[in-house]
mmCIF file of C-alpha atoms and ligand atoms in Angstrom:
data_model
loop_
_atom_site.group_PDB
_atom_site.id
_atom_site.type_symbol
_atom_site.label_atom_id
_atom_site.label_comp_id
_atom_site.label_asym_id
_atom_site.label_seq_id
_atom_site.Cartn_x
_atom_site.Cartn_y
_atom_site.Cartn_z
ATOM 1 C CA UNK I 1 14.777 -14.018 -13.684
ATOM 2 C CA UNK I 2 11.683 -11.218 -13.107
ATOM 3 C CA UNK I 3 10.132 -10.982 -16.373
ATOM 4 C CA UNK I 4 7.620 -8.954 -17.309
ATOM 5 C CA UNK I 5 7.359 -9.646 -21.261
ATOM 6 C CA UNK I 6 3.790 -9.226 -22.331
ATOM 7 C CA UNK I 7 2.136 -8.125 -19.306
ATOM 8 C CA UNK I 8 0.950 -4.795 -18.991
ATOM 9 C CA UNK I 9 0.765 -2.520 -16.335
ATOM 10 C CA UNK I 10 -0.397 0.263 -14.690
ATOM 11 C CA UNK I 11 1.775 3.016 -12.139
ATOM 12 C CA UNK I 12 -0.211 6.052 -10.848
ATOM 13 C CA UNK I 13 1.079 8.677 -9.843
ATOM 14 C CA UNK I 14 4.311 7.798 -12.264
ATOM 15 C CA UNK I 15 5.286 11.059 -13.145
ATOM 16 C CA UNK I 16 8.092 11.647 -10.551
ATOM 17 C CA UNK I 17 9.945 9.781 -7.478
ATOM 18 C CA UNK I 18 9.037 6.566 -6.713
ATOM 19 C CA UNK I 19 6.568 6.245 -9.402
ATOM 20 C CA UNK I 20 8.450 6.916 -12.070
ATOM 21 C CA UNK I 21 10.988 4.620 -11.045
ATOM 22 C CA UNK I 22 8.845 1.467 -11.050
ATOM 23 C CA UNK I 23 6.815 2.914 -14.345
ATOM 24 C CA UNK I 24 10.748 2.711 -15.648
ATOM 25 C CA UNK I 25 11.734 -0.578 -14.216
ATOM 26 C CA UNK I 26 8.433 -2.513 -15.088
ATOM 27 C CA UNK I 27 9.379 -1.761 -18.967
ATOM 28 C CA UNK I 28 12.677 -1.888 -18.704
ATOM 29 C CA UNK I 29 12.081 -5.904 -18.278
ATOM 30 C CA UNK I 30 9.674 -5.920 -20.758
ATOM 31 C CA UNK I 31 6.076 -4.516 -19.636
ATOM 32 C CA UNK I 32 4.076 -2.015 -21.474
ATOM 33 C CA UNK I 33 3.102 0.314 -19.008
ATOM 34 C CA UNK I 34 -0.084 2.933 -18.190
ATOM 35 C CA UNK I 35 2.006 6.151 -16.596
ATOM 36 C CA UNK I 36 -0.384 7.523 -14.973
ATOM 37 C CA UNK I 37 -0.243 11.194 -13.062
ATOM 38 C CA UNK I 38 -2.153 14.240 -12.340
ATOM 39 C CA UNK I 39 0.685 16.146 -12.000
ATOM 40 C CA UNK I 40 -0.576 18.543 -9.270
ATOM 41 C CA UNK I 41 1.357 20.059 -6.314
ATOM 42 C CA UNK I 42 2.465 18.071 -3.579
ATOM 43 C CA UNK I 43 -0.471 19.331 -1.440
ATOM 44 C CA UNK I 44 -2.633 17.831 -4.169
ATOM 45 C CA UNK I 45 -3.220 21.041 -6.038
ATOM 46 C CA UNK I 46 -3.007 21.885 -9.681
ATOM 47 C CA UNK I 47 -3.043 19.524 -12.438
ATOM 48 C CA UNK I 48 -0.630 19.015 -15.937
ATOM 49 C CA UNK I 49 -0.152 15.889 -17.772
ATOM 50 C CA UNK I 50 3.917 16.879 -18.887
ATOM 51 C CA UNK I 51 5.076 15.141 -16.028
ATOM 52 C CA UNK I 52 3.412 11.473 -17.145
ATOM 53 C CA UNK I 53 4.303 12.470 -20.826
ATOM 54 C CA UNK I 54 7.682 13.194 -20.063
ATOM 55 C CA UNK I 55 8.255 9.504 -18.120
ATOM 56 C CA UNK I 56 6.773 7.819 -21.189
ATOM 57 C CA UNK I 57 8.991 9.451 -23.666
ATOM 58 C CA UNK I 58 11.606 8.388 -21.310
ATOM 59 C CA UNK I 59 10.622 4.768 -21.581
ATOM 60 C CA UNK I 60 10.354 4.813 -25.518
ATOM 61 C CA UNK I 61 13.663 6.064 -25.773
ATOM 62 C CA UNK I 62 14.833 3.360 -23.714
ATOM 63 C CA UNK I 63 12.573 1.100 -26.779
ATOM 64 C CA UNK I 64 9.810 0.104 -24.306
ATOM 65 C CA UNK I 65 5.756 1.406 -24.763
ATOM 66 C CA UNK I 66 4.111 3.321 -22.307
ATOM 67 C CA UNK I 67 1.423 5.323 -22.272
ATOM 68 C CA UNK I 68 0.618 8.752 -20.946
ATOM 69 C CA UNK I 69 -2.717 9.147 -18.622
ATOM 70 C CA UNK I 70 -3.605 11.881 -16.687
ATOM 71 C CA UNK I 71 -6.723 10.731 -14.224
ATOM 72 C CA UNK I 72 -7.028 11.967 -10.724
ATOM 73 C CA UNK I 73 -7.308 8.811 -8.874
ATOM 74 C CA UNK I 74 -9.935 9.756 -6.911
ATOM 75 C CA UNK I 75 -12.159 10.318 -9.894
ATOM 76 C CA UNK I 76 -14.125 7.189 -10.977
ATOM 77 C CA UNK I 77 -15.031 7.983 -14.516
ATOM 78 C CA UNK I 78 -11.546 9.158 -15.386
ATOM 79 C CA UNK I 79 -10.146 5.749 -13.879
ATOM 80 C CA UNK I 80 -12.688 3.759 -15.606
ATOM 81 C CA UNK I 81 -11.579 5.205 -19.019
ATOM 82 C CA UNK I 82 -7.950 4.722 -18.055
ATOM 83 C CA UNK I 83 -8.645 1.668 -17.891
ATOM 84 C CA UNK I 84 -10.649 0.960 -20.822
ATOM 85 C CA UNK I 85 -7.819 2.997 -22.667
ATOM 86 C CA UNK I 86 -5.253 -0.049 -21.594
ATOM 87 C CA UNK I 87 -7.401 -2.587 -22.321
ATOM 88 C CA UNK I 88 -8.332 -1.398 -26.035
ATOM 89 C CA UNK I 89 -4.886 -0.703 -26.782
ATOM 90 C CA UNK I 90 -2.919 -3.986 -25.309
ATOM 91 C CA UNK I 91 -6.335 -6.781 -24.061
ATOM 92 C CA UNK I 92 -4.672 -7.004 -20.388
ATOM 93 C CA UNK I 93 -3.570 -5.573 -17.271
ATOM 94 C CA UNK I 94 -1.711 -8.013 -15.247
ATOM 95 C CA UNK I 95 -0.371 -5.370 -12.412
ATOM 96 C CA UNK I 96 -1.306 -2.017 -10.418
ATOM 97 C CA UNK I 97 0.939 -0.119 -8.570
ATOM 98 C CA UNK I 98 -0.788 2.098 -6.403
ATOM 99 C CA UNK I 99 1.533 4.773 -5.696
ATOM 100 C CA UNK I 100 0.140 8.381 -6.057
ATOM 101 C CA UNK I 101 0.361 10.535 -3.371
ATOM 102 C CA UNK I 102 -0.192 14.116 -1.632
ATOM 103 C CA UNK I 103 0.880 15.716 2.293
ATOM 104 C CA UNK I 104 -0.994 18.105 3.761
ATOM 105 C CA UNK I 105 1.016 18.192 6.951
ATOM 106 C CA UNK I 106 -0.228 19.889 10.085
ATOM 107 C CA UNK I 107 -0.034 18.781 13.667
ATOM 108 C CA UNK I 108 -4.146 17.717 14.205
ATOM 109 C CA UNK I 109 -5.092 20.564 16.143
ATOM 110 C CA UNK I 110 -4.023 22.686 13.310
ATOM 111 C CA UNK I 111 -5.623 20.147 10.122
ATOM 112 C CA UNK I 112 -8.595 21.033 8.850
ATOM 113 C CA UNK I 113 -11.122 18.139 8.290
ATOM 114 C CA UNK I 114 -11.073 19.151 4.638
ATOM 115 C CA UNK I 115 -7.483 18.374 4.704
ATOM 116 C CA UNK I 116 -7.980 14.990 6.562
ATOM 117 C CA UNK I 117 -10.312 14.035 3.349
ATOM 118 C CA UNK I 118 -8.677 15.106 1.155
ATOM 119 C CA UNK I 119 -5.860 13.027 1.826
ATOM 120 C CA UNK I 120 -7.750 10.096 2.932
ATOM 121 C CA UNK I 121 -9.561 10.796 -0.875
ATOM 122 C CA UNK I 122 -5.976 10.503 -2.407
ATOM 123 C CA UNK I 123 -4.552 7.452 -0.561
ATOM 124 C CA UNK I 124 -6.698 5.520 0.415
ATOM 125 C CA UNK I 125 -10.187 5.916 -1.307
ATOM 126 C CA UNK I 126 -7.872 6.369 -4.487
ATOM 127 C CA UNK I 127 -6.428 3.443 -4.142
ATOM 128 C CA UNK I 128 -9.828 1.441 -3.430
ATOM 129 C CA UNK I 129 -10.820 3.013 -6.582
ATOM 130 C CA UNK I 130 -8.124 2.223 -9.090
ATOM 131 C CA UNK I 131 -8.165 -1.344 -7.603
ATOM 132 C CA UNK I 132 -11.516 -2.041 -8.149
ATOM 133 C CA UNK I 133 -11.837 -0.653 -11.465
ATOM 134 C CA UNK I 134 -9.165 -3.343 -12.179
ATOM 135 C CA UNK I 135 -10.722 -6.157 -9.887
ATOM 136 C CA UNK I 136 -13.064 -7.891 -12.019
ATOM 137 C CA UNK I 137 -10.455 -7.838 -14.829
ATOM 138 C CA UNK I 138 -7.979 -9.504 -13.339
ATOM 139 C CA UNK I 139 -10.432 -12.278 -11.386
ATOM 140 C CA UNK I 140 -11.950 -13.059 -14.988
ATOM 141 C CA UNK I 141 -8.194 -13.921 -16.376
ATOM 142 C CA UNK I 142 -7.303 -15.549 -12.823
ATOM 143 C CA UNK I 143 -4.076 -13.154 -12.388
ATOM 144 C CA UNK I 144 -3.224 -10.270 -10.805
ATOM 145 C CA UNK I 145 -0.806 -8.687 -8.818
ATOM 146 C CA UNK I 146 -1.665 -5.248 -6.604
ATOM 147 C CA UNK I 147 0.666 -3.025 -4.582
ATOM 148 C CA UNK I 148 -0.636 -0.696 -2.428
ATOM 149 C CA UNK I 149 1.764 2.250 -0.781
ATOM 150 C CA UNK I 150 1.431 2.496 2.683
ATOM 151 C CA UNK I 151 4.215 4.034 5.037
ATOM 152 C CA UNK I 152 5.856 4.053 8.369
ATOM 153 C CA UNK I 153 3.812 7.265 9.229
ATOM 154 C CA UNK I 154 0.777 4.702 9.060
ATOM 155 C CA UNK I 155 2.358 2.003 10.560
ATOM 156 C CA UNK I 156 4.378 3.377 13.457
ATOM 157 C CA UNK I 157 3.164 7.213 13.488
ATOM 158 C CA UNK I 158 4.488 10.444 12.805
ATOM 159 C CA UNK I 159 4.178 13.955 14.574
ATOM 160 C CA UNK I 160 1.596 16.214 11.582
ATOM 161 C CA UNK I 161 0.384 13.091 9.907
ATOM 162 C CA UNK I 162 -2.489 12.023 11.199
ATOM 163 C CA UNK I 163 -4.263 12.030 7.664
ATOM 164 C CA UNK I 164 -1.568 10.741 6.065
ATOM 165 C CA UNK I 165 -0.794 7.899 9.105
ATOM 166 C CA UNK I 166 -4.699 7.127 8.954
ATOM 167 C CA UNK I 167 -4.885 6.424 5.012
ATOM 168 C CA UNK I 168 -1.627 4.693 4.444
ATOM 169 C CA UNK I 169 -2.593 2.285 7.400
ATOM 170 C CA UNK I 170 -6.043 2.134 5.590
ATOM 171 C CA UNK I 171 -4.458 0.873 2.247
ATOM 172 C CA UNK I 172 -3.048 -2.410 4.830
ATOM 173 C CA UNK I 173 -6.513 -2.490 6.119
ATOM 174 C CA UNK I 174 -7.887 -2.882 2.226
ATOM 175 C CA UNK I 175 -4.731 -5.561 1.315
ATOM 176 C CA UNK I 176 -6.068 -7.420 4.496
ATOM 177 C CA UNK I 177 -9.231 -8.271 3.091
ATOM 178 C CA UNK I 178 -8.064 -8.407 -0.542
ATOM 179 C CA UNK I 179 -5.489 -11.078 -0.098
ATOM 180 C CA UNK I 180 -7.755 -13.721 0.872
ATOM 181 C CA UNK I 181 -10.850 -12.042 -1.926
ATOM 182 C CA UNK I 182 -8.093 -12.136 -4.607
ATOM 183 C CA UNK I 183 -6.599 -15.453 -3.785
ATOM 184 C CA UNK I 184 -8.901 -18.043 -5.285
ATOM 185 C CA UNK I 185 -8.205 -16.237 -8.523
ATOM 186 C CA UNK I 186 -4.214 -15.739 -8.356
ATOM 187 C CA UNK I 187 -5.034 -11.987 -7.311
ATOM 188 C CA UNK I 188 -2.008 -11.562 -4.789
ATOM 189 C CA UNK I 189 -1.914 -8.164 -3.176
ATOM 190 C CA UNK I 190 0.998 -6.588 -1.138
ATOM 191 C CA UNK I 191 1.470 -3.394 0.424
ATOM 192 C CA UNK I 192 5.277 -0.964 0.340
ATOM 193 C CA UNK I 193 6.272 1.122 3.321
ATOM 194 C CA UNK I 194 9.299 3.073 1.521
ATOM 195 C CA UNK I 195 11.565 5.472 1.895
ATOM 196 C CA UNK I 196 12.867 7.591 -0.098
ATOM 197 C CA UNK I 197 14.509 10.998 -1.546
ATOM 198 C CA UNK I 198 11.718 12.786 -3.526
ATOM 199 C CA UNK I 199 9.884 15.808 -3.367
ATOM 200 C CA UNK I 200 7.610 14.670 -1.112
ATOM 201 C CA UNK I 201 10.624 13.670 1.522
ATOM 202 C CA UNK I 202 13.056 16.571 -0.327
ATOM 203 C CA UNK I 203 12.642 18.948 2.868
ATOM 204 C CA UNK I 204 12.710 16.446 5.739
ATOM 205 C CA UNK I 205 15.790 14.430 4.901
ATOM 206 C CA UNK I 206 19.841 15.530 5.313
ATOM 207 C CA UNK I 207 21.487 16.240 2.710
ATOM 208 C CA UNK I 208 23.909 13.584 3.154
ATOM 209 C CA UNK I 209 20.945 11.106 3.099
ATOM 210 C CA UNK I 210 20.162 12.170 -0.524
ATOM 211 C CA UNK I 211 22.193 10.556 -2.602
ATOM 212 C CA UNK I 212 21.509 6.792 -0.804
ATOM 213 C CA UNK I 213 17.769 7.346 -0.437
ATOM 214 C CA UNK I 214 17.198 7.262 -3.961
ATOM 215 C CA UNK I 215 13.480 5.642 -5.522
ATOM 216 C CA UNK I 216 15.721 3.034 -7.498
ATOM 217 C CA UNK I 217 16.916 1.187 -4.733
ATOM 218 C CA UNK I 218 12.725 0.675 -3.193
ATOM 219 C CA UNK I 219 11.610 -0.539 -6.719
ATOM 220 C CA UNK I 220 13.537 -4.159 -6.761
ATOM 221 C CA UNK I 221 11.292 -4.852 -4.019
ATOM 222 C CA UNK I 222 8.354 -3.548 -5.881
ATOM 223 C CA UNK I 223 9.400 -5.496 -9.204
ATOM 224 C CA UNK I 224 9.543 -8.799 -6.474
ATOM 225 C CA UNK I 225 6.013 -7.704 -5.385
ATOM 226 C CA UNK I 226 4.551 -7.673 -8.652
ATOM 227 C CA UNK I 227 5.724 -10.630 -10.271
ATOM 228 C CA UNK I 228 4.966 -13.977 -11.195
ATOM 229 C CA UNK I 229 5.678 -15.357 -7.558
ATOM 230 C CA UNK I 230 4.771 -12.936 -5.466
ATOM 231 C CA UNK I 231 3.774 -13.333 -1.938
ATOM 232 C CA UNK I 232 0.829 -12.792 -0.726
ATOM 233 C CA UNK I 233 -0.049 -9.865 1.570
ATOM 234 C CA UNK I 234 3.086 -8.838 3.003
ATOM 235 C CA UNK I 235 4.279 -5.362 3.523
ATOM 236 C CA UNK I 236 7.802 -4.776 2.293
ATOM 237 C CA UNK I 237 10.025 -1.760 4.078
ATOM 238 C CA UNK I 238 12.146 -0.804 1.644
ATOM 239 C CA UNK I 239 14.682 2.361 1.320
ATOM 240 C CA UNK I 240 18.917 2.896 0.423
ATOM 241 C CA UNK I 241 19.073 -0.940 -0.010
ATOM 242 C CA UNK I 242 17.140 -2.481 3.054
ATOM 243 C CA UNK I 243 14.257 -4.540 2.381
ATOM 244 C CA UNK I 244 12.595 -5.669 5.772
ATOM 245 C CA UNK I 245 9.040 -6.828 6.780
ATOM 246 C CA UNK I 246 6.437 -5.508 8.710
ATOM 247 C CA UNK I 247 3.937 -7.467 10.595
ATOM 248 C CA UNK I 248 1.503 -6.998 13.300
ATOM 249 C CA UNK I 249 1.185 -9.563 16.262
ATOM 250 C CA UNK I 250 -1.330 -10.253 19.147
ATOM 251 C CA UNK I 251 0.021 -11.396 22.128
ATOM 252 C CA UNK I 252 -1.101 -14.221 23.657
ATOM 253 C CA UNK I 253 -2.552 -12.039 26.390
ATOM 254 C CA UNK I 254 -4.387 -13.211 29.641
ATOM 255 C CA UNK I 255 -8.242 -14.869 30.057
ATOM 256 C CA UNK I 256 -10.407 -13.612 33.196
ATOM 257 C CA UNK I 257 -12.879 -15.555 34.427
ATOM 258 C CA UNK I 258 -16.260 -14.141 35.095
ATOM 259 C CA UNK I 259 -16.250 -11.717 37.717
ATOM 260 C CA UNK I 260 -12.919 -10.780 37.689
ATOM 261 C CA UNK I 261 -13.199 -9.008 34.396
ATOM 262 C CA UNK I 262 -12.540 -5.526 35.943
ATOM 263 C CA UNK I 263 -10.334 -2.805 34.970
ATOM 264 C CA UNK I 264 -8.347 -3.164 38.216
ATOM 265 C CA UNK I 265 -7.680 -7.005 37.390
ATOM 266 C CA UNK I 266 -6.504 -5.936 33.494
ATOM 267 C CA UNK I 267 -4.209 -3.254 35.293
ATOM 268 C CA UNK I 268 -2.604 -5.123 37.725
ATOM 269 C CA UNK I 269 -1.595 -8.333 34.834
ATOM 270 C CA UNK I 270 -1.125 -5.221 31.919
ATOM 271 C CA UNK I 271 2.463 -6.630 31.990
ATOM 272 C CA UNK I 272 1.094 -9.861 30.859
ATOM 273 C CA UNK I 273 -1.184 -8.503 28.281
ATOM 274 C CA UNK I 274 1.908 -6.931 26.501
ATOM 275 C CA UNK I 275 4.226 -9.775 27.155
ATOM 276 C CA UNK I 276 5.203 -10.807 23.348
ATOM 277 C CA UNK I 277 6.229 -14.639 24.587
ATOM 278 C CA UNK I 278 3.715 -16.684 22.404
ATOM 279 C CA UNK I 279 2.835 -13.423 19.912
ATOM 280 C CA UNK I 280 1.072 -14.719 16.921
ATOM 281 C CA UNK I 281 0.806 -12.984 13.515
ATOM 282 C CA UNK I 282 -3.132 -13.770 12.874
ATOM 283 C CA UNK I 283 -3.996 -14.532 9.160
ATOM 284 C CA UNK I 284 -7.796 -13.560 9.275
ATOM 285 C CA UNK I 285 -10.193 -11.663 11.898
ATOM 286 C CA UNK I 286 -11.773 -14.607 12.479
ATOM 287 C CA UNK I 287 -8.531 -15.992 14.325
ATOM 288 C CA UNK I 288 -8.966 -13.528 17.027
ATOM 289 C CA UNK I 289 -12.705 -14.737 17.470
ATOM 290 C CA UNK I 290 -11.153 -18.708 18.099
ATOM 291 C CA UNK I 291 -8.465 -17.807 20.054
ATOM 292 C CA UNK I 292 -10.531 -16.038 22.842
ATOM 293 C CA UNK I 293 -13.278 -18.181 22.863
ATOM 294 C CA UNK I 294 -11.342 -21.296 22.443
ATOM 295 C CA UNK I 295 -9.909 -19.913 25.747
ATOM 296 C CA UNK I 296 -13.263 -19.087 27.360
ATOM 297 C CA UNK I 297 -14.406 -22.542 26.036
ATOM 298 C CA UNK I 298 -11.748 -24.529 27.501
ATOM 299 C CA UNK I 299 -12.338 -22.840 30.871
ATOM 300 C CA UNK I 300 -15.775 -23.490 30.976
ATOM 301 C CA UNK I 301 -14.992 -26.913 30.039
ATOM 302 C CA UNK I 302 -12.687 -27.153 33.219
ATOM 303 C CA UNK I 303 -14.698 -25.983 35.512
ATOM 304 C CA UNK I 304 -17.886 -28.313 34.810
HETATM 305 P P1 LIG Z 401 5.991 12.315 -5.267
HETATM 306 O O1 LIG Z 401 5.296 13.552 -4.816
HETATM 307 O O2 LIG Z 401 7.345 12.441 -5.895
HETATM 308 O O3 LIG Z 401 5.080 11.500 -6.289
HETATM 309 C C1 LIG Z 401 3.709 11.337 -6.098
HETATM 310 C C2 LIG Z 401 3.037 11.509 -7.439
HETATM 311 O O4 LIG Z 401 1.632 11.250 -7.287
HETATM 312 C C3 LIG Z 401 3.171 12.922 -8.000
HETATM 313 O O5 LIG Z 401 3.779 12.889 -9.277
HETATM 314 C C4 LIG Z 401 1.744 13.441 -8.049
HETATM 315 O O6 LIG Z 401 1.474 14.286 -9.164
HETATM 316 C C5 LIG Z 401 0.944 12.145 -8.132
HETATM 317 N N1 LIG Z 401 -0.429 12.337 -7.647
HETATM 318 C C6 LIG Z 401 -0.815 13.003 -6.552
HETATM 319 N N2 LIG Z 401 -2.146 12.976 -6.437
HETATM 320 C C7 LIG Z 401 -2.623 12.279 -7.494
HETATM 321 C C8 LIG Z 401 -3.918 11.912 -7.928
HETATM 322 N N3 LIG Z 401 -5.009 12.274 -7.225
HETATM 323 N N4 LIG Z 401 -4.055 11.178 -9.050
HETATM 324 C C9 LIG Z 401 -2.954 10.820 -9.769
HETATM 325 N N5 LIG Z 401 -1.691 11.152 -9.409
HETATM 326 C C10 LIG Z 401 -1.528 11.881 -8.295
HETATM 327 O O7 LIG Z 401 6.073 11.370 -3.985
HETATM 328 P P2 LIG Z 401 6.795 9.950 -3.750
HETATM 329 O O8 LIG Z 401 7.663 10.123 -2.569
HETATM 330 O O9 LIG Z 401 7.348 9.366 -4.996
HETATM 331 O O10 LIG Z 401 5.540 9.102 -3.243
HETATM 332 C C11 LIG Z 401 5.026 7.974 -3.900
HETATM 333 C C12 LIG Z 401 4.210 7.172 -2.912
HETATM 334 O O11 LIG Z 401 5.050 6.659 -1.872
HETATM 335 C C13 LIG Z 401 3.134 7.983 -2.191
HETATM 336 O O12 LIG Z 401 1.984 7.184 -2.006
HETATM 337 C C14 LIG Z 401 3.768 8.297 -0.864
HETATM 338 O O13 LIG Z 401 2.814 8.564 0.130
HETATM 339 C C15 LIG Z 401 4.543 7.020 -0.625
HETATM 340 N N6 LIG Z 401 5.611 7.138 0.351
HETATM 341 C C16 LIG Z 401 6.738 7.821 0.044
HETATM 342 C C17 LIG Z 401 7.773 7.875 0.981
HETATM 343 C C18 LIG Z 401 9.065 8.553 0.681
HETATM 344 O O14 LIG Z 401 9.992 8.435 1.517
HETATM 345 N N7 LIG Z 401 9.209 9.231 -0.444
HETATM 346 C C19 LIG Z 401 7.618 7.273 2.236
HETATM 347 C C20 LIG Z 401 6.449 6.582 2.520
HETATM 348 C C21 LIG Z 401 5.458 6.520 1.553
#
C-alpha cells in the first residue's frame, strides 16, 4: 500500500492538468500538500493565485490540508519563502513534484531567443531551482524523493519545440547527476515523460483521444515515483493507462587503431557503430571513459 501519511509535499504548477491531479492524489493518501501555481497563460504570461486556491479548497473538502502558493518557479526568493512557508507550518518536506510548465511553440527559424529562455527559465532552470531550495533539506533528514517532468518532445523530438525539447531533456540531464548526489542520503530522483489531455495538449489531440488521455491515469505512476520505494533515476512514460520506460543506450560501437581513425574508415563500418547487439545502458559518464579506453588499452596490450 502507497502511503503518504505524514509526509508533506510540494506540486508546482498544481493549479490545473497534471498538476492538480498529483497535488489531489498525494493527499488523497494522506499527504499535506504545498499547491503551488502562478497561474499565468500557457505561454507563461499573466499571473493569479485562484487557480492554486481553488485545488486546495478542493483537497479540504475531500478532508485533506493543502496549502495555496503562488511563486513563479523561476524566482528564487519567492521559492525560498515557499519553502520556508512549508517548513514553519508542517517541519518537513519529504517530496517535489516538478511539474509547472509553459509552450511557446514556433518552428526555430521563427523562435525568438527570448522565447528559447524563457522556456528553458520555466523548465528547466525552474526546476533546478525549486530542487535545490529543497536539497539540503531533504539530505539533512536523509529522505527525499524528486520528480522532474520531462517529455517525449525532449526525448525523441518534436517539429516547433526546440525550447521545449531542449529543457525537458535538460531536466534528465539534472536527474542524471542527482541520482547518484542524492543517493547516499535516500534522495531518489526520477523523471515523467507524460501524456496527457490538458490545456497545454487541448489543441493538438482528437477529440476522441480526450476522454482516455486524462492526467489521472499519469499520476499512479507519479504516486509510485514518489514513494517510499521508489527507484532511482528512471524515466516513466506514462499516458491513458501505459506506463513504459525510457532509457538511453550506447552501442558497443567499433575501436580504430591509430592511423585508421579517419572519417572514411567511421563511414564505411557506420553500420557497425549503430548496430544495437551488445547496447549498454551506462550508469555514470565515467562508464563511457572505461569502456573506450579499456578498449584502446587492451589493444595496446596486444600488440606489445
Ligand atoms: P498545464 O498548462 O495544464 O499546467 C501547467 C501549470 O504550470 C499551469 O497551471 C501554469 O499556471 C503553471 N506554471 C506555468 N509556469 C509557471 C511558473 N513559472 N511557476 C509556477 N507555475 C507555473 O499543463 P500540463 O499538461 O498539466 O503540464 C504539466 C507538466 O507536464 C509540464 O511540465 C508539461 O511540460 C509536462 N508535459 C505535459 C504533457 C501533456 O501531454 N500534457 C506532455 C509532456 C510533458
Amino acid at each position: 500500500m502507497v502511503s503518504f501519511e505524514g509526509q508533506v509535499a510540494i506540486v508546482t504548477g498544481a493549479g490545473q492538468g497534471l498538476g492538480r491531479s498529483h497535488a489531489m492524489a498525494l493527499a488523497e493518501r494522506g499527504a499535506k500538500v504545498v499547491v503551488n501555481d502562478l497561474g499565468g497563460a500557457r505561454d507563461g504570461t499573466g499571473s493569479s493565485s485562484t487557480a492554486a486556491e481553488s485545488v486546495v479548497g478542493e483537497i479540504e473538502a475531500l478532508g485533506g490540508e493543502a496549502m495555496a502558493d503562488g511563486a513563479d518557479v523561476t524566482d528564487r526568493d519567492a521559492v525560498r519563502q515557499m519553502v520556508d512557508a512549508a517548513l514553519d507550518r508542517w517541519g518537513r518536506i519529504d517530496i517535489l513534484i516538478n511539474n509547472a510548465g509553459i509552450l511557446r511553440d514556433k518552428s526555430f527559424q521563427n523562435m525568438t531567443l527570448d522565447d528559447f529562455e524563457l522556456v528553458v527559465a520555466v523548465h528547466l532552470l525552474g526546476t533546478a531551482n525549486c530542487t535545490h531550495t529543497v536539497w539540503g533539506h531533504m539530505r539533512d533528514r536523509g529522505y527525499g524523493r524528486i520528480l522532474v517532468t520531462s517529455s517525449s518532445s525532449g526525448l525523441y523530438g518534436n517539429f516547433g519545440q526546440a525550447n521545449y525539447g531542449a529543457a525537458k531533456m535538460g531536466v534528465v540531464g539534472l536527474m542524471n547527476t542527482l541520482r547518484a548526489e542524492g543517493a547516499k542520503y535516500d534522495i531518489r530522483v526520477n523523471a515523467l515523460a507524460p501524456v496527457a489531455h490538458t490545456r497545454m495538449t487541448d489543441e493538438l489531440l482528437p477529440e476522441e483521444a480526450k476522454d482516455l488521455l486524462r492526467p489521472e491515469e499519469v499520476t499512479p505512476g507519479v504516486l509510485y515515483l514518489v514513494s517510499a520505494d521508489a527507484p532511482n533515476g528512471v524515466i516513466l512514460a506514462a499516458g491513458a493507462g501505459g506506463y513504459a520506460a525510457t532509457r538511453i543506450y550506447e552501442t558497443a560501437g567499433i575501436w580504430l587503431p591509430p592511423g585508421e581513425r579517419t572519417p572514411e574508415a567511421i563511414a564505411s563500418r557506420f553500420d557497425e557503430v549503430l548496430d544495437p547487439e551488445g547496447q549498454q545502458e551506462l550508469k555514470a559518464g565515467g562508464e563511457q571513459t572505461m569502456k573506450f579506453l579499456g578498449r584502446a588499452m587492451s589493444a595496446s596490450e596486444m600488440d606489445g
